[in-house]
mmCIF file of C-alpha atoms in Angstrom:
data_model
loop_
_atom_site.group_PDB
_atom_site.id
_atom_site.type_symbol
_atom_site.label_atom_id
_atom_site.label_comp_id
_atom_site.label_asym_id
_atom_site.label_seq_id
_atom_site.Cartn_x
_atom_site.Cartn_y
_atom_site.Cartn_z
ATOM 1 C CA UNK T 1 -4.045 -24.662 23.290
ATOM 2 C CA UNK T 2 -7.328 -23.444 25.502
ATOM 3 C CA UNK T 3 -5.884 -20.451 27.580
ATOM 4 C CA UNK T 4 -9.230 -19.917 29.018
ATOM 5 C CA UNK T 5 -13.030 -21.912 29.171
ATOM 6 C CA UNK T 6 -15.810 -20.798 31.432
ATOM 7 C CA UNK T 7 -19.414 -20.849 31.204
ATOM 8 C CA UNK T 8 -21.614 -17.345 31.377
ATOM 9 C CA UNK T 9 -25.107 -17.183 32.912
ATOM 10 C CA UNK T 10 -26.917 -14.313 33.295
ATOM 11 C CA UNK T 11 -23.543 -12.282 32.943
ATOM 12 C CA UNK T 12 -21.801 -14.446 35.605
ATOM 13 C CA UNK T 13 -18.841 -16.306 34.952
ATOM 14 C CA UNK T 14 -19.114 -19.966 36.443
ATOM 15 C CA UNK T 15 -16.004 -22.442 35.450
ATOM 16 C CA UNK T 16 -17.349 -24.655 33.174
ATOM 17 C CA UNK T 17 -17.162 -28.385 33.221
ATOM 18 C CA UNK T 18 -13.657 -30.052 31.367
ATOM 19 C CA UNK T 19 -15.735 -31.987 28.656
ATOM 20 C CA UNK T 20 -16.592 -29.210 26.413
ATOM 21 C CA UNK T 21 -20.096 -30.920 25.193
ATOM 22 C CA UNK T 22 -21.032 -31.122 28.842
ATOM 23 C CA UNK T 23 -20.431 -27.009 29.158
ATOM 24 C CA UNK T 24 -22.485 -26.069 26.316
ATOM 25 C CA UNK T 25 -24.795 -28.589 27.462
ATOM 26 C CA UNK T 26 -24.901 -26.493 30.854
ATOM 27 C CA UNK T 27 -24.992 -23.243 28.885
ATOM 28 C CA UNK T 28 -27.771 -23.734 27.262
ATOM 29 C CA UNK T 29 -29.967 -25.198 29.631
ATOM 30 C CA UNK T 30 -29.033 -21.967 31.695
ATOM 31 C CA UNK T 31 -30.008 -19.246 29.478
ATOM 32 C CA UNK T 32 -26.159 -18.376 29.001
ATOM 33 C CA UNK T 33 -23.024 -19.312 26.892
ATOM 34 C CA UNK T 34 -19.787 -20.958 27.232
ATOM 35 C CA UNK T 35 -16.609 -18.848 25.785
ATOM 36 C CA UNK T 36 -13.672 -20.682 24.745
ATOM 37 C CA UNK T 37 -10.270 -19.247 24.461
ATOM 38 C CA UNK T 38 -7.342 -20.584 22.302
ATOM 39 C CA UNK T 39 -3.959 -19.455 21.160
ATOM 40 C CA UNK T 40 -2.407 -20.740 18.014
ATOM 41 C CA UNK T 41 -4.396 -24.212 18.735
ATOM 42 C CA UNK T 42 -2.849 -27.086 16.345
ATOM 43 C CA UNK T 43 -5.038 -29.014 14.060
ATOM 44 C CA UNK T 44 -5.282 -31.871 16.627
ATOM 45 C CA UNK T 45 -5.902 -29.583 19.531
ATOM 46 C CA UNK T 46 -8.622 -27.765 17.674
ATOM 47 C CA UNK T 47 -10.807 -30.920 16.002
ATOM 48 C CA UNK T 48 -12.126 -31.519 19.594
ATOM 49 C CA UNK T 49 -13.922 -27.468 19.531
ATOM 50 C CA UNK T 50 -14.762 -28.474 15.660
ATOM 51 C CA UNK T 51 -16.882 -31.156 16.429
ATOM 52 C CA UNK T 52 -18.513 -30.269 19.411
ATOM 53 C CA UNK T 53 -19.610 -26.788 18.171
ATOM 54 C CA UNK T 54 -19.587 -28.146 14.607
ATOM 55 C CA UNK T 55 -18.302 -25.144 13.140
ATOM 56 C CA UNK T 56 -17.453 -24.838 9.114
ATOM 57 C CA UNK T 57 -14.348 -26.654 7.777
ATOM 58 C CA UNK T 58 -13.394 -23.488 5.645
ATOM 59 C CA UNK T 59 -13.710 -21.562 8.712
ATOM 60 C CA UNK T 60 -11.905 -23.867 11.216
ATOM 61 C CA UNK T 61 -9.239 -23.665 7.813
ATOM 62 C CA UNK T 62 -8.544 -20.023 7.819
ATOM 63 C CA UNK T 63 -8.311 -19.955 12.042
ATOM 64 C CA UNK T 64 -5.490 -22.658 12.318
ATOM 65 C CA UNK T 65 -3.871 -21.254 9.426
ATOM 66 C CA UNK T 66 -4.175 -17.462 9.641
ATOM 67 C CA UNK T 67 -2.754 -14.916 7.622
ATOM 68 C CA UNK T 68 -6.470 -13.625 6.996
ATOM 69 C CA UNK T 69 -7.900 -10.420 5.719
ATOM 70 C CA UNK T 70 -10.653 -9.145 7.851
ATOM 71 C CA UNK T 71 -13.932 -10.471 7.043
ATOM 72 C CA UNK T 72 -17.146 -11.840 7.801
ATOM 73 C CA UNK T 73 -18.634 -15.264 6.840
ATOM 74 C CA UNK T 74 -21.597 -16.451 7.752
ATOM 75 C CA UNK T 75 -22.321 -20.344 7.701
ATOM 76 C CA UNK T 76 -25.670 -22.451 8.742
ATOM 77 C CA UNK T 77 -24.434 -23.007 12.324
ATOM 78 C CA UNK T 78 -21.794 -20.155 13.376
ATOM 79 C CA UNK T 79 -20.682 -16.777 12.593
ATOM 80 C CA UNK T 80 -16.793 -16.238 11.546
ATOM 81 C CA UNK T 81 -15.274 -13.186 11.872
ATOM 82 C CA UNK T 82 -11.630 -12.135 11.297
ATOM 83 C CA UNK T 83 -9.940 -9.076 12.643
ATOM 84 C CA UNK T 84 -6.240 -7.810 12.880
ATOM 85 C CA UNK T 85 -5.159 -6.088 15.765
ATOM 86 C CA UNK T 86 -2.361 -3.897 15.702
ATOM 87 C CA UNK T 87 0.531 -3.044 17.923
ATOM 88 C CA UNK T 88 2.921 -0.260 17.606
ATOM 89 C CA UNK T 89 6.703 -0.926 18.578
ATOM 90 C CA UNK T 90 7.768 2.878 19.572
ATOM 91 C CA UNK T 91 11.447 1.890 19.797
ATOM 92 C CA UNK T 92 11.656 0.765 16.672
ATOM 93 C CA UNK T 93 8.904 2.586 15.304
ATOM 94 C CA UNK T 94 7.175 -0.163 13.910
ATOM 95 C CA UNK T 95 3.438 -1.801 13.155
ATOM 96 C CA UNK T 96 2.464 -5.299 13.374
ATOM 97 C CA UNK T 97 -0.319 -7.079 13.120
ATOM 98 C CA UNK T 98 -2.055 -10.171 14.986
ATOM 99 C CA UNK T 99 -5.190 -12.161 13.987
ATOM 100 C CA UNK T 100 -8.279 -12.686 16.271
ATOM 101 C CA UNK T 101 -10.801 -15.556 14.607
ATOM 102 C CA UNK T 102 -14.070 -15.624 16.541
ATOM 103 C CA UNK T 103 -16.940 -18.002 16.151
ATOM 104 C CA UNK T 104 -20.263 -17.383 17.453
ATOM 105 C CA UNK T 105 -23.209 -19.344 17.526
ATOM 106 C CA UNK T 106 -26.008 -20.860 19.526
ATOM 107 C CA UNK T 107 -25.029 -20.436 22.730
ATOM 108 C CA UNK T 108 -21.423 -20.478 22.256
ATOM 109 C CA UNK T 109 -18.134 -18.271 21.525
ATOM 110 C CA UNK T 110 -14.854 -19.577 20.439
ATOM 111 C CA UNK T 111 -11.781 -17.058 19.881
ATOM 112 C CA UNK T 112 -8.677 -18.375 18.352
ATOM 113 C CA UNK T 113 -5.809 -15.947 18.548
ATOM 114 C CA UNK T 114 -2.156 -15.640 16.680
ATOM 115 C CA UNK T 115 0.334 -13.613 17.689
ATOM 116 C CA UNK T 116 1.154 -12.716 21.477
ATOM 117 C CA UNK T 117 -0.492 -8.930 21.597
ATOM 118 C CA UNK T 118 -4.149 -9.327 21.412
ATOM 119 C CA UNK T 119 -6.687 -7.580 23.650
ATOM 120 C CA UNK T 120 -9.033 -10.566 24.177
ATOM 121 C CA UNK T 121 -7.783 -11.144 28.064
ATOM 122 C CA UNK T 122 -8.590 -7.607 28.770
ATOM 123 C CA UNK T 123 -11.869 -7.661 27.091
ATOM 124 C CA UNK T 124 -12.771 -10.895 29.022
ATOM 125 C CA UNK T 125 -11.965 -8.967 32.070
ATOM 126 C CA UNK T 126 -13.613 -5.861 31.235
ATOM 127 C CA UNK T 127 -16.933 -7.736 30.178
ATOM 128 C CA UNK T 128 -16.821 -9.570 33.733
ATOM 129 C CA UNK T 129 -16.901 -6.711 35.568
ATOM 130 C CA UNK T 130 -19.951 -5.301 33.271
ATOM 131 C CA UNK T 131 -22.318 -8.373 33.962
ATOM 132 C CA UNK T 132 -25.229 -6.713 32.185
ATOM 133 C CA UNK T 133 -23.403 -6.173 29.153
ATOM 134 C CA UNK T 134 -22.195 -10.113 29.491
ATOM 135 C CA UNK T 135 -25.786 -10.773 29.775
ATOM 136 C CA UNK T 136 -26.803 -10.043 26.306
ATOM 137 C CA UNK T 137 -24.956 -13.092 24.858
ATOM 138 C CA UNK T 138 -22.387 -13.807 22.234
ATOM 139 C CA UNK T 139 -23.277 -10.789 20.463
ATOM 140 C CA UNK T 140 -21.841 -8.218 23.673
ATOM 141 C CA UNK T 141 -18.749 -10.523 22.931
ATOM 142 C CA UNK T 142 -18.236 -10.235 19.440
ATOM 143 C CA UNK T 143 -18.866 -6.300 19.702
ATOM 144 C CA UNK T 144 -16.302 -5.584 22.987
ATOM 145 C CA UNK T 145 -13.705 -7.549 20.736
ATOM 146 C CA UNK T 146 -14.306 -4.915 17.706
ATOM 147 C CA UNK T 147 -14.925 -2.307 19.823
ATOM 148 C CA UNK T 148 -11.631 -2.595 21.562
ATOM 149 C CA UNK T 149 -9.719 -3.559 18.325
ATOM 150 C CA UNK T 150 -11.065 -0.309 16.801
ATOM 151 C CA UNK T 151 -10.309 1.789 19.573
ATOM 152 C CA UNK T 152 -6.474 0.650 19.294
ATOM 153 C CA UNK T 153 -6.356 2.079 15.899
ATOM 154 C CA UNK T 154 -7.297 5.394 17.117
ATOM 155 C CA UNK T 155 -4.093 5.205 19.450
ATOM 156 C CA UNK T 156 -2.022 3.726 16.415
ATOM 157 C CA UNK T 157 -3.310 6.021 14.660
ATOM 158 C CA UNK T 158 -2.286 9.240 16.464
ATOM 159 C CA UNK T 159 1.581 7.099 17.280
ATOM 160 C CA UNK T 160 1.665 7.488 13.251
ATOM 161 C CA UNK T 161 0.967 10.891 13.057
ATOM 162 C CA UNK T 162 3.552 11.792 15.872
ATOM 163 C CA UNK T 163 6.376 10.104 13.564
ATOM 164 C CA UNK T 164 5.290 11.779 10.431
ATOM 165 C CA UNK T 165 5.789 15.122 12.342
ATOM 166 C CA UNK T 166 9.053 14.078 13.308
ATOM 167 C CA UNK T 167 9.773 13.310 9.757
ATOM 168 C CA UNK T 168 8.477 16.525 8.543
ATOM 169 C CA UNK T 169 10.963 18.251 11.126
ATOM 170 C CA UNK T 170 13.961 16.520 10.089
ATOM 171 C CA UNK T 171 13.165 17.447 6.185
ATOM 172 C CA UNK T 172 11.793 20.852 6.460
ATOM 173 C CA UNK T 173 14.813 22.175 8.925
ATOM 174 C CA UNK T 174 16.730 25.064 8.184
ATOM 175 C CA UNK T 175 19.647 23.194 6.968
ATOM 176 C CA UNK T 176 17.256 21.781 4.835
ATOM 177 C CA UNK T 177 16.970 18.049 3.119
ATOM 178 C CA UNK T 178 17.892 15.885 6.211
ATOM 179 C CA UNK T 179 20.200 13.243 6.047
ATOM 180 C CA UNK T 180 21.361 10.388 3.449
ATOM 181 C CA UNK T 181 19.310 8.144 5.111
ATOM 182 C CA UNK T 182 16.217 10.091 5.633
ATOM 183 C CA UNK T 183 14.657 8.883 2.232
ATOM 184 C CA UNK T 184 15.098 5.453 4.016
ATOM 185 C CA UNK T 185 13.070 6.144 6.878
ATOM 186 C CA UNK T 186 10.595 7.908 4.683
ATOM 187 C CA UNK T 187 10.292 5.029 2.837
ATOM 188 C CA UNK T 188 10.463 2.632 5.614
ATOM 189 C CA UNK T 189 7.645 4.733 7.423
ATOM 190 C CA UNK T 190 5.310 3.751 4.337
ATOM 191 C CA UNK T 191 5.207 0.708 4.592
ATOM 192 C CA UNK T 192 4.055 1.054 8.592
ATOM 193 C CA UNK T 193 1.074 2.547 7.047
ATOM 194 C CA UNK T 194 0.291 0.239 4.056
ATOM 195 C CA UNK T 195 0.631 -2.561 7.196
ATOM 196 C CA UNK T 196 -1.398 -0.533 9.283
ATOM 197 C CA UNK T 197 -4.032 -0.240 6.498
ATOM 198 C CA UNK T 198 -4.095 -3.769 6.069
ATOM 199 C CA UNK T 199 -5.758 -4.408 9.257
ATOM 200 C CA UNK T 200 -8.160 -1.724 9.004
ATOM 201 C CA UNK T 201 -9.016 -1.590 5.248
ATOM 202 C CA UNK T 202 -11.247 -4.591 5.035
ATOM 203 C CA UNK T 203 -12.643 -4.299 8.002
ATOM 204 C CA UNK T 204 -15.224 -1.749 6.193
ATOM 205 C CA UNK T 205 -17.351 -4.073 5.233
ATOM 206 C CA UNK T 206 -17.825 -7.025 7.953
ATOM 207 C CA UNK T 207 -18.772 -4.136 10.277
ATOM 208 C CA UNK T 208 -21.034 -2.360 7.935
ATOM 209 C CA UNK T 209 -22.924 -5.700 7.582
ATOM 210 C CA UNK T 210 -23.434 -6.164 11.657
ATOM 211 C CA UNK T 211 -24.542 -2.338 11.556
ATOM 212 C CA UNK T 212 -27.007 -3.348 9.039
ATOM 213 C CA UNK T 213 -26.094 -0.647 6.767
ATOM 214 C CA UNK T 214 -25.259 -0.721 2.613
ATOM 215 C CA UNK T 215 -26.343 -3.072 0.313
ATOM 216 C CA UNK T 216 -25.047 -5.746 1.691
ATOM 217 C CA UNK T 217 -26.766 -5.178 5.164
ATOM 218 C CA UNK T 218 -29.451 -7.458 6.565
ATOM 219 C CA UNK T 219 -30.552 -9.858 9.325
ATOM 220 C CA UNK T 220 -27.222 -11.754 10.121
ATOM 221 C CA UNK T 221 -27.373 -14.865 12.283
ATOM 222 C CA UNK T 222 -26.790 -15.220 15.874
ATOM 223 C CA UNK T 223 -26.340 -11.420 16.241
ATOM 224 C CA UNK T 224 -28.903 -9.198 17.435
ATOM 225 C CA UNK T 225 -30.674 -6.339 15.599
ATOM 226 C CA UNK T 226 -30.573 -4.285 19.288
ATOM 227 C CA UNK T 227 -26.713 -3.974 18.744
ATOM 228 C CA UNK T 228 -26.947 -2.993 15.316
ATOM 229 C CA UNK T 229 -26.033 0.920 16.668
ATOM 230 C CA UNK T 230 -23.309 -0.207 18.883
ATOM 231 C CA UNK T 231 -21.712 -1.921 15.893
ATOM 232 C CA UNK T 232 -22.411 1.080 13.430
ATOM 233 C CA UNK T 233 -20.599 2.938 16.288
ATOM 234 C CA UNK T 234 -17.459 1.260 15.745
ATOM 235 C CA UNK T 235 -17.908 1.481 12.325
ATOM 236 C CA UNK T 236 -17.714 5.365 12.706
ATOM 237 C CA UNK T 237 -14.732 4.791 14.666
ATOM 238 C CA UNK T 238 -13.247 3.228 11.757
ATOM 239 C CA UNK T 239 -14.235 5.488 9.227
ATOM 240 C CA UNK T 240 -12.500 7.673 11.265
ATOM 241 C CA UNK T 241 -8.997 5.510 11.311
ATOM 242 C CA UNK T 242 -9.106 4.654 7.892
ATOM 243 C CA UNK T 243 -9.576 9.275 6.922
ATOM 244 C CA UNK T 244 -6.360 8.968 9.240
ATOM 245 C CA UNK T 245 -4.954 6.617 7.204
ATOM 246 C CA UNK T 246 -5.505 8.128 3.910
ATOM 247 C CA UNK T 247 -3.956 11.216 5.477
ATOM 248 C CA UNK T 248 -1.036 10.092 7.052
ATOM 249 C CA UNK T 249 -0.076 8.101 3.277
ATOM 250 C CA UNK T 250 -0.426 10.890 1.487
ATOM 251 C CA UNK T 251 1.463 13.676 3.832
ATOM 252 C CA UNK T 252 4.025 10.934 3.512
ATOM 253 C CA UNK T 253 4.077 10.562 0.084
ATOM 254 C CA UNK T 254 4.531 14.471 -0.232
ATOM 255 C CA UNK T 255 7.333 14.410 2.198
ATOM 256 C CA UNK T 256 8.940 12.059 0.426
ATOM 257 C CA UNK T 257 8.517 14.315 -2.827
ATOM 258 C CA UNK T 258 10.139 17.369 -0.906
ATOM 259 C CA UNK T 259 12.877 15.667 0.473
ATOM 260 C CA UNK T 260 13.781 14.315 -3.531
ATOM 261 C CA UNK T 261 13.126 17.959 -4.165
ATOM 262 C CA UNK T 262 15.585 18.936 -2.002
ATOM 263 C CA UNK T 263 18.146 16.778 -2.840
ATOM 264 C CA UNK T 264 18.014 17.624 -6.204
ATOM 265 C CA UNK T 265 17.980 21.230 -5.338
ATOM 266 C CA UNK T 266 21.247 20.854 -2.660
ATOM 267 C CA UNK T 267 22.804 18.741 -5.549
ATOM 268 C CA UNK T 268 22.402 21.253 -8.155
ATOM 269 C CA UNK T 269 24.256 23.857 -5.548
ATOM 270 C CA UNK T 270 26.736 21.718 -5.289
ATOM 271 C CA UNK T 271 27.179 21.264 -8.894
ATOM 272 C CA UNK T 272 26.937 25.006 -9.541
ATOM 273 C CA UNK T 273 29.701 25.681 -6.344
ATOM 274 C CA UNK T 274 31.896 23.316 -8.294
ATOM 275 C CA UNK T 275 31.503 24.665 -11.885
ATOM 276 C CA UNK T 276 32.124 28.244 -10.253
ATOM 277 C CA UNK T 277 35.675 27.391 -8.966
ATOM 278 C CA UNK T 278 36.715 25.279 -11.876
ATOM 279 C CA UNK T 279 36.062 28.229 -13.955
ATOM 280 C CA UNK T 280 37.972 30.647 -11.108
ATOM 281 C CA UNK T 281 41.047 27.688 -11.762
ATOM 282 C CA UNK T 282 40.924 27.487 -15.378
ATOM 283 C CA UNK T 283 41.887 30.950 -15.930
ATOM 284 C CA UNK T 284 44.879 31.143 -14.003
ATOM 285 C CA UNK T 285 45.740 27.899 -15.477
ATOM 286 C CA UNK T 286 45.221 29.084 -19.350
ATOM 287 C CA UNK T 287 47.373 32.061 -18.786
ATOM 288 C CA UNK T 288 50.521 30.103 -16.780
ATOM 289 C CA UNK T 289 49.801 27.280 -19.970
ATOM 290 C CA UNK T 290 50.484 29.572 -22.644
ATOM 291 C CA UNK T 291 53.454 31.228 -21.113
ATOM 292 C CA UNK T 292 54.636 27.858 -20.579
ATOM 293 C CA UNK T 293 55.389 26.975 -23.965
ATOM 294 C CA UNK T 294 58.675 26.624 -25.163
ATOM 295 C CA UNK T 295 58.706 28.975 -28.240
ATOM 296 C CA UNK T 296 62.025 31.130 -28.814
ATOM 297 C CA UNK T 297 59.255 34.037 -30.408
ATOM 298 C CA UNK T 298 57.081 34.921 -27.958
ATOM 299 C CA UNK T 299 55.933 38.282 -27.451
ATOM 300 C CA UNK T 300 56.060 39.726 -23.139
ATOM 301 C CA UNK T 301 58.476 36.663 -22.572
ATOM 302 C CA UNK T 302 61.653 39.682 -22.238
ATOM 303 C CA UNK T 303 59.540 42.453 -20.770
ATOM 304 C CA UNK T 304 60.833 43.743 -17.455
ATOM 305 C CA UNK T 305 57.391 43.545 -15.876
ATOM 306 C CA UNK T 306 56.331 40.865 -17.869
ATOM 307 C CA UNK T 307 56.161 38.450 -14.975
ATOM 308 C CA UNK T 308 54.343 40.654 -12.255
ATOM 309 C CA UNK T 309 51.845 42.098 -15.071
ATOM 310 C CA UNK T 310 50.609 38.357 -15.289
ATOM 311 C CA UNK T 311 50.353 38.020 -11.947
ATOM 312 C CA UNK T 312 48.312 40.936 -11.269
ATOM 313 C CA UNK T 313 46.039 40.455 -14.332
ATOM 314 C CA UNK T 314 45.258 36.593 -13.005
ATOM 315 C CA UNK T 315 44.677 37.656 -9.672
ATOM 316 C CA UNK T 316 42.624 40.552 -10.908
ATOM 317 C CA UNK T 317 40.469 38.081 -13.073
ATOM 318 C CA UNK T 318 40.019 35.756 -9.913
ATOM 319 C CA UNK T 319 38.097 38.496 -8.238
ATOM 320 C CA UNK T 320 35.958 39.300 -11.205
ATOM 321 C CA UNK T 321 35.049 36.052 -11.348
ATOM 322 C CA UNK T 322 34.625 35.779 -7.432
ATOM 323 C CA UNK T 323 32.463 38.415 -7.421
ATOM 324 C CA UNK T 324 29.813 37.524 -10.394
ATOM 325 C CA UNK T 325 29.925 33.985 -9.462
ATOM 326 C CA UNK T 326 29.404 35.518 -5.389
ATOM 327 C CA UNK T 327 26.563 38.142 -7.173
ATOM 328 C CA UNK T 328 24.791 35.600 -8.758
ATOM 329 C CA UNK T 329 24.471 32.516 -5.409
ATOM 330 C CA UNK T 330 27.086 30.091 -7.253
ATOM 331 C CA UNK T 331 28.661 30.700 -4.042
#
């Protein structure tokens, strides 16, 4: 459905008229631009902005279907750009991911978003109250969008890094190993960060083309070359969430490698503390076996101090035993 329609002259919001051809009619002849907003349109809903903006079928495919990478396409009469913005549950401890589709042209801006968090009604705002900035065209739109996209990573970003020091606590603490399930949350905490990189993985690329930068850089349609730095800045920004990124999956990966370690290492005292008091219980339990046999000739079976000898020697050999096995951390 269209959450939001309004037509932009010289950084001025003015409600546009209901028929959409008759707004971008208006927009034009004004110098401006008419921005459409829509959220999780249906294919009927979204033929009407299809035709009157005649925008790509592949494109106008991927925005009612979603479940996008990040790219950028470029077409004969429209831009199409897919990003994924991220929000971070901190109850739960959990990433997800939305989709923003924008389509920018001649005179024109359509975003299509899926998924409830998206930061496309506080950009709007923001770019309202900065009419000089809304002045420049489609282009000031399609950078705010990445700009503010990018800028949530950063704060995902540093939520991530938060957890994995709480994870690092619980598996470095003096008791040592954490608990059963900490391998769980370990491994659970992965795959936050392969979501997380998801969004901002493939993003690389569509903003080093609108920066104008690597080999695939160049001229790109309906964007200017003046914002060329702005978008290289968010690029940096990137760069900057994806180093994070890389970081925060290996760290993990090695915490998950010392908590095994651990394990393995707790489990091996165990398994020595056990071997050390079978052996303390088999020796006792030799000596009372042999005297238990029912043999008419056995040697000590009629000594006076037969029975307290035995005693003493056991419990003499249990503290020998105790003490090596004590000596040597078996217990």
């Amino acid at each position: 459905m269209i959450v939001d329609c309004a037509v932009y002259r010289h950084g001025h919001r003015t409600e546009g008229p209901e028929d959409l051809s008759d707004a971008l009619a208006e927009a034009r002849a004004a110098g401006g631009f008419v921005w459409i907003g829509l959220y999780e349109p249906s294919e009927r809903e979204f033929d009407l902005v299809t035709q009157e903006f005649v925008l790509h079928p592949l494109a106008v495919e991927d925005a009612l279907n979603a479940h996008q990478r990040p790219k950028l396409e470029v077409y004969d009469d429209s831009l199409f750009m897919v990003l994924k913005p991220v929000l971070y549950d901190a109850d739960h401890d959990t990433v997800s991911s939305g989709e923003i589709m924008v389509f920018i042209g001649d005179s024109f801006v359509v975003t299509v978003r899926h998924r409830e968090h998206s930061p496309l009604a506080a950009v709007r705002h923001r770019l309202e109250e900065e009419p000089e900035m809304l002045d420049k065209g489609p282009t000031a739109v399609l950078y705010a969008i990445s700009d503010a996209v990018v800028d949530h990573y950063l704060e995902v970003a540093t939520e991530l890094q938060n957890d994995l020091e709480e994870l690092e606590a619980e598996v470095f603490r003096p008791e040592g190993g954490g608990s059963r399930h900490t391998a769980s949350r370990i491994y659970g905490f992965k795959r936050q960060i392969l979501e997380f990189r998801r969004a901002t993985g493939p993003l690389v690329l569509p903003l080093t083309r609108l920066a104008g930068s690597g080999p695939f850089g160049g001229t790109i349609p309906f964007v200017h070359d003046k914002a060329r730095p702005f978008f290289r800045d968010v690029g940096d920004h990137l760069l900057r969430v994806n180093e994070s990124v890389e970081a925060l999956d290996r760290l993990v990966s090695d915490v998950l490698a010392a908590h095994l370690a651990q394990m393995s290492v707790r489990q091996n005292d165990d398994m020595r503390k056990i071997s050390a008091w079978a052996a303390m219980a088999a020796v006792p339990t030799m000596i009372a076996g042999i005297y238990g046999m029912n043999f008419d000739h056995m040697p000590e079976l009629h000594w006076l101090w037969s029975y307290p000898a035995v005693i003493l020697l056991m419990a003499a050999l249990e503290v020998l035993l105790y003490q090596l096995f004590k000596r040597r951390g078996w217990l």
